[in-house]
XYZ file of C-alpha atoms in Angstrom:
323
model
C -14.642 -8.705 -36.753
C -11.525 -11.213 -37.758
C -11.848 -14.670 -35.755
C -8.524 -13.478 -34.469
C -10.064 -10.071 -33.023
C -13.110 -11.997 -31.825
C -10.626 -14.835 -29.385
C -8.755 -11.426 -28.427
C -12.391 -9.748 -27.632
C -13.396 -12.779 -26.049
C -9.999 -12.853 -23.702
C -10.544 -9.656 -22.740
C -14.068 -9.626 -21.659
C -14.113 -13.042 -20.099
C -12.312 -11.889 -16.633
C -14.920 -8.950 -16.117
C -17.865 -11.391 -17.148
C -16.542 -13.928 -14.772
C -15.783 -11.041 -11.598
C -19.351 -10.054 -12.454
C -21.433 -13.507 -12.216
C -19.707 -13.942 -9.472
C -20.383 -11.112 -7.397
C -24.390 -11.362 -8.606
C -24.116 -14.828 -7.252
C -22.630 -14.185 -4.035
C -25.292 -11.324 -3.433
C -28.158 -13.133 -4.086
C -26.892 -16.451 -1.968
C -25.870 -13.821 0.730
C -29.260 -11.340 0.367
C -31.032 -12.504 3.472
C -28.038 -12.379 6.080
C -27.347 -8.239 4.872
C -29.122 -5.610 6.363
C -31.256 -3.570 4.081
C -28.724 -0.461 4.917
C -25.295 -1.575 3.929
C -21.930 0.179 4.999
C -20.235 1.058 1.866
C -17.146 3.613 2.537
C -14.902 2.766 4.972
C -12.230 5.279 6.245
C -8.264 4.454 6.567
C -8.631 2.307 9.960
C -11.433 0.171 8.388
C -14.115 1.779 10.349
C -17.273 1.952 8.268
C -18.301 6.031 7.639
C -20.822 6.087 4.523
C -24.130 3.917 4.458
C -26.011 2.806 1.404
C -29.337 1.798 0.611
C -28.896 -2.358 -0.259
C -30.909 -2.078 -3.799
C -28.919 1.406 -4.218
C -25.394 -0.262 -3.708
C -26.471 -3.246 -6.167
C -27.067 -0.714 -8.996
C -24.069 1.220 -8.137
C -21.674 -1.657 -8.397
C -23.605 -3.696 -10.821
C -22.304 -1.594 -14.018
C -18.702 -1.194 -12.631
C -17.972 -4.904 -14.114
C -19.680 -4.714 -17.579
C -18.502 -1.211 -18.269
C -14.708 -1.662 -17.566
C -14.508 -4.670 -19.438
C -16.219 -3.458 -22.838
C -13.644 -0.254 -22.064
C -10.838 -3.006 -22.263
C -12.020 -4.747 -24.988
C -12.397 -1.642 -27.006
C -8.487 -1.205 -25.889
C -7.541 -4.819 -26.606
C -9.257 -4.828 -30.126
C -8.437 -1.108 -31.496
C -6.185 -0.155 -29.089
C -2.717 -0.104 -31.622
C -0.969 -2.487 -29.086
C 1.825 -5.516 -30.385
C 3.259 -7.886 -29.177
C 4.431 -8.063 -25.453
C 2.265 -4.727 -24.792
C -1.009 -6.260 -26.057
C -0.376 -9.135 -23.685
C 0.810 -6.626 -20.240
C -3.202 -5.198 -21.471
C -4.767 -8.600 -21.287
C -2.998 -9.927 -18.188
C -3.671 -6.615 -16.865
C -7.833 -6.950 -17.632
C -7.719 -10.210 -15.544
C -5.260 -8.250 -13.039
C -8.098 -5.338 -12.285
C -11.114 -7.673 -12.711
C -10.177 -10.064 -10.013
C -9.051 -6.882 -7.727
C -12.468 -5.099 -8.282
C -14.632 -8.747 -7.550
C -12.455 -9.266 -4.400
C -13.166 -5.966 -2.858
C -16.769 -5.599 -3.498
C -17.367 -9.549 -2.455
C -15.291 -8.546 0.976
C -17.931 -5.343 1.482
C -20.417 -7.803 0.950
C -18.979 -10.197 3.753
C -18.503 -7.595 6.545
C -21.949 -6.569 6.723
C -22.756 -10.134 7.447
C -25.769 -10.595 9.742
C -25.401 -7.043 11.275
C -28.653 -6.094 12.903
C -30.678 -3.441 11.137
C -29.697 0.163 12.386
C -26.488 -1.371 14.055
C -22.967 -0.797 13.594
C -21.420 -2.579 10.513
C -18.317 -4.577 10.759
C -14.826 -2.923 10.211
C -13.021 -3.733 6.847
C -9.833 -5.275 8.277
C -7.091 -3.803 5.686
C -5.571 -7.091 5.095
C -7.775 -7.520 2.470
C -6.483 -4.540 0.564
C -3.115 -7.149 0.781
C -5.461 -10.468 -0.524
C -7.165 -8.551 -3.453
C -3.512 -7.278 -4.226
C -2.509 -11.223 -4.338
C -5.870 -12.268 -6.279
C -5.373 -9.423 -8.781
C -1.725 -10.955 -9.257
C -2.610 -14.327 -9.563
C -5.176 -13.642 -12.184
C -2.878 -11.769 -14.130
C -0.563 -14.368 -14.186
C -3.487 -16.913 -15.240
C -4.186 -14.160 -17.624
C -0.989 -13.565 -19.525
C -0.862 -17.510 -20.065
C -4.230 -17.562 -21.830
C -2.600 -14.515 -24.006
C -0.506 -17.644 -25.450
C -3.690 -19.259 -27.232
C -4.420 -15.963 -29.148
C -1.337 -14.400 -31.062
C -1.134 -10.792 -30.659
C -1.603 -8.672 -33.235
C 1.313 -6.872 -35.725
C 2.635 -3.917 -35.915
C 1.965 -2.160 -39.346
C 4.506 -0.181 -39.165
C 6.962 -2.572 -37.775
C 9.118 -2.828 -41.298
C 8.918 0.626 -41.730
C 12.359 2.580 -40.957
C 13.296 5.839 -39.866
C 14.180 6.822 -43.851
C 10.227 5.799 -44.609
C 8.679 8.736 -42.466
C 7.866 12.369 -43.905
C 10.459 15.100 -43.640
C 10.304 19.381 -44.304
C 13.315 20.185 -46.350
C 15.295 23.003 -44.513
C 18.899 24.750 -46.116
C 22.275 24.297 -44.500
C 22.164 26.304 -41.572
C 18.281 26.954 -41.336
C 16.227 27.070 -38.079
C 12.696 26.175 -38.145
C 10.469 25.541 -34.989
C 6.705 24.178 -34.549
C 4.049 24.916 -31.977
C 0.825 24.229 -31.500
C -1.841 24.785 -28.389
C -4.752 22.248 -28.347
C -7.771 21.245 -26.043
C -11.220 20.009 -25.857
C -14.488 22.423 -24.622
C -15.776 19.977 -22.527
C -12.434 19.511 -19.628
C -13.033 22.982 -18.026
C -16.811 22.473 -18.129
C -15.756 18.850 -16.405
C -13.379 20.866 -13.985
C -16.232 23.461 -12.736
C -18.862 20.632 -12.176
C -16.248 18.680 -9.968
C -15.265 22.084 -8.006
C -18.435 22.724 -7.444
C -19.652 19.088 -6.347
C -16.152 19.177 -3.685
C -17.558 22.475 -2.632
C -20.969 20.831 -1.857
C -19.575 17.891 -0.154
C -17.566 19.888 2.317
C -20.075 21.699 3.345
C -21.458 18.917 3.683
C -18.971 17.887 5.720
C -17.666 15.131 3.491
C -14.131 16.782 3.251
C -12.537 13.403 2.851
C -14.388 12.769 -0.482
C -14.376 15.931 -1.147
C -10.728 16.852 -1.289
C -10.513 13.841 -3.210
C -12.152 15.727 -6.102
C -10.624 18.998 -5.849
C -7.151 16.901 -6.487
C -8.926 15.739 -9.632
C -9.948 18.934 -10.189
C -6.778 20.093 -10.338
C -5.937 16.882 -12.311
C -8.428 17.859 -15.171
C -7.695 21.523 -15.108
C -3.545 20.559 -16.005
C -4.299 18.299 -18.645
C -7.362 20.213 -20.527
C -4.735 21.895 -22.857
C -1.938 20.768 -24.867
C 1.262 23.000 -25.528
C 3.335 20.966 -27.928
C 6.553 22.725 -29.479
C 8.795 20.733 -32.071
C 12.576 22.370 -32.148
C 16.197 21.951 -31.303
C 15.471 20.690 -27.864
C 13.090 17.858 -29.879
C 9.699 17.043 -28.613
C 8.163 19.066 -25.226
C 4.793 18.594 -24.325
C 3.135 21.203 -21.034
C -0.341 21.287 -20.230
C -1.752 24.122 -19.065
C 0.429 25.003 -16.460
C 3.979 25.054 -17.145
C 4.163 22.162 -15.106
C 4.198 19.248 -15.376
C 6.068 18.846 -18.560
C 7.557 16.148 -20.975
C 10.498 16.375 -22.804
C 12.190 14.217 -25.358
C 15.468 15.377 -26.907
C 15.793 14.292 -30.302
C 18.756 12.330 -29.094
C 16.257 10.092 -27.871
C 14.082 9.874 -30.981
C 14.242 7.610 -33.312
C 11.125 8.592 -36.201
C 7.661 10.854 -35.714
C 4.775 9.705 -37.693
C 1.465 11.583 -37.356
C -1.929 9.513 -37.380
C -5.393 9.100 -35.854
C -5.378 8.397 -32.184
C -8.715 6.926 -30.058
C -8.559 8.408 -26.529
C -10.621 5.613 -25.355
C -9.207 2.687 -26.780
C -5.955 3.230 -27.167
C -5.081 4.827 -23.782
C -8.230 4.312 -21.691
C -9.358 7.680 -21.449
C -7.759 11.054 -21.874
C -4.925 12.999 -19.920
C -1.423 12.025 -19.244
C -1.891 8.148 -19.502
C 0.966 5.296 -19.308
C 0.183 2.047 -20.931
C 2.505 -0.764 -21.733
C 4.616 0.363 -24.628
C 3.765 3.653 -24.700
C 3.076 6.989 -23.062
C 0.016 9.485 -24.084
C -0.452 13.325 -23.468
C -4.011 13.082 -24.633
C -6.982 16.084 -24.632
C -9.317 14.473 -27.242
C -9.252 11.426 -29.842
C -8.210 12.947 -33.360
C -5.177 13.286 -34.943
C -1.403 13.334 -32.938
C 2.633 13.570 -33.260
C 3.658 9.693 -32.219
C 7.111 9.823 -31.623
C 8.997 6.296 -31.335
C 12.046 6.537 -28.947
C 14.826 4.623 -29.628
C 13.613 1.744 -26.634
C 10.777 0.827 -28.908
C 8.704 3.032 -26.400
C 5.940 5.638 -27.863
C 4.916 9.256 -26.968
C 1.584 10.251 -28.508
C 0.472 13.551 -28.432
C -2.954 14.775 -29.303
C -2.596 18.055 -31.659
C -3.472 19.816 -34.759
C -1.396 19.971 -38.167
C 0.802 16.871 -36.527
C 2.060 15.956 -39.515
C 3.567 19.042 -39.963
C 4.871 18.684 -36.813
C 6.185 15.153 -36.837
C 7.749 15.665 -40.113
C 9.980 18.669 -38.889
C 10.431 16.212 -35.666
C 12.156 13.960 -38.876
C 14.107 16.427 -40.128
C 15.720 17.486 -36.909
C 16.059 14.227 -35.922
C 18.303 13.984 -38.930
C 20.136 17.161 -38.306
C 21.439 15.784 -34.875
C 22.434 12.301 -35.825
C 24.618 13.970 -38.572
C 25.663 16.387 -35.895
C 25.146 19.841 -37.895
């Protein structure tokens, strides 16, 4: 690792570090005042509804820190980002840290000195409202630090339109390109979840699990990949018809095809939005990346893309010349 990647890694992962000591400090300092049967799910009014064991909620929570941020700094460090996107993803990490540190300190704090077997305190929404001022401030604080480290370059920032591959087609020729990806494991994700929302309703946990039929629902959409390259430019549908994303090639400016990380370039896989860019992504490997002419990006997760991205060139061509 470059001394450069290593301040950027170190950026990234000191708000999560930071959120985590100080949650571990305020449970130990705050250990004999909390019952040893904490309330830990509260319902829309603030009314505690779910109870966990006190040991059982520290192992739950402990991870959530530590995990997130080593996601992040995967992101920050191979995550293809430049420039004023790479620092949106830092002040971002300190956004979510301080949001996640607030919340679980304040679930610590209402179950202050409530007698064992009693009622737990509510969880007054206004601090929904604080956490959502913390997180801000500590983004703020964390896209000034972004100023000490320079963000990284964009390879491919001297490259033009002219420099990307292209499929020679006659005067008058119509080509098209489609491909239908996916990964195995997304409808084996989708039957566990169905079946654990199942469980918990007959449990009678229908709030939670609704919850996961949604994402259910979520994972079933985006488990496949129908990508089609033609007149109409760029149209990505998962598998449902909807929803669907289309770029004419009107919009387009050049299509490149390379090797995408799910996890640290877009956090995970699915339709995913990050600063700079927008992902339709089933699986790492290799994708169409199609820059739009507002410096914005549209990756998309597919076989033979560089078949695809080159006719993407081509007709990208064809409609700036207007034949």
């Amino acid at each position: 690792m470059t001394r450069k990647n290593l301040g950027r890694a170190t950026l990234a992962a000191l708000p999560f570090v930071l959120a985590f000591l100080i949650h571990l400090i305020l449970f130990i300092a705050l250990k004999d005042r909390l019952p040893t049967r904490l309330a830990g799910h509260f319902d829309v009014s603030g009314d505690a509804n779910g109870y966990v064991d006190r040991t059982a909620y520290v192992l739950a929570t402990a991870p959530v820190l530590p995990v997130l941020g080593a996601v992040w700094v995967l992101m920050v460090v191979r995550g293809r980002m430049y420039g004023r996107a790479h620092r949106l993803l830092n002040g971002g990490g300190w956004a979510v840290a301080a949001f996640l540190q607030y919340v679980l300190g304040a679930a610590l704090i209402v179950n202050l000195d409530t007698p064992e077997g009693g009622p737990a305190g509510s969880f007054p929404m206004w601090h929904l409202a604080v956490a959502f001022g913390v997180a801000a401030l500590a983004g703020a604080v964390g896209l000034l630090l972004t100023r000490l480290v320079p963000a990284p370059e964009d390879p491919d920032a001297g490259k033009g339109p002219a420099d990307r591959e292209r499929i020679t087609l006659a005067d008058g020729e119509v080509a098209g390109w489609a491909r239908t990806t996916g990964a195995w494991w997304t409808p084996v994700g989708a039957l566990v979840l169905a079946a654990t929302a199942t469980g918990l309703g007959y449990g009678g946990n229908w709030y939670v699990g609704t919850a996961l039929l949604v994402l259910t629902l979520l994972v079933l959409a985006f488990s496949r990949a129908h990508v089609t390259v033609d007149r109409r430019g760029l149209t990505v549908s998962g598998l449902l018809p909807w929803p669907r994303v289309q770029v004419p090639l009107e919009r387009i400016e050049s299509a490149d095809s390379r090797q995408v990380n799910a996890v640290a370039e877009f956090g995970g896989w699915g339709y995913r939005i990050r600063p700079g860019r927008t992902g339709f992504i089933v699986r790492s490997g290799e994708a169409i990346v199609a820059r739009q002419a507002n410096g914005r990006e549209l990756a998309v997760t597919v076989e033979d893309s560089a078949t695809g991205a080159a006719l993407l060139n081509t007709l990208v061509d064809r409609n700036r010349a207007g034949r």
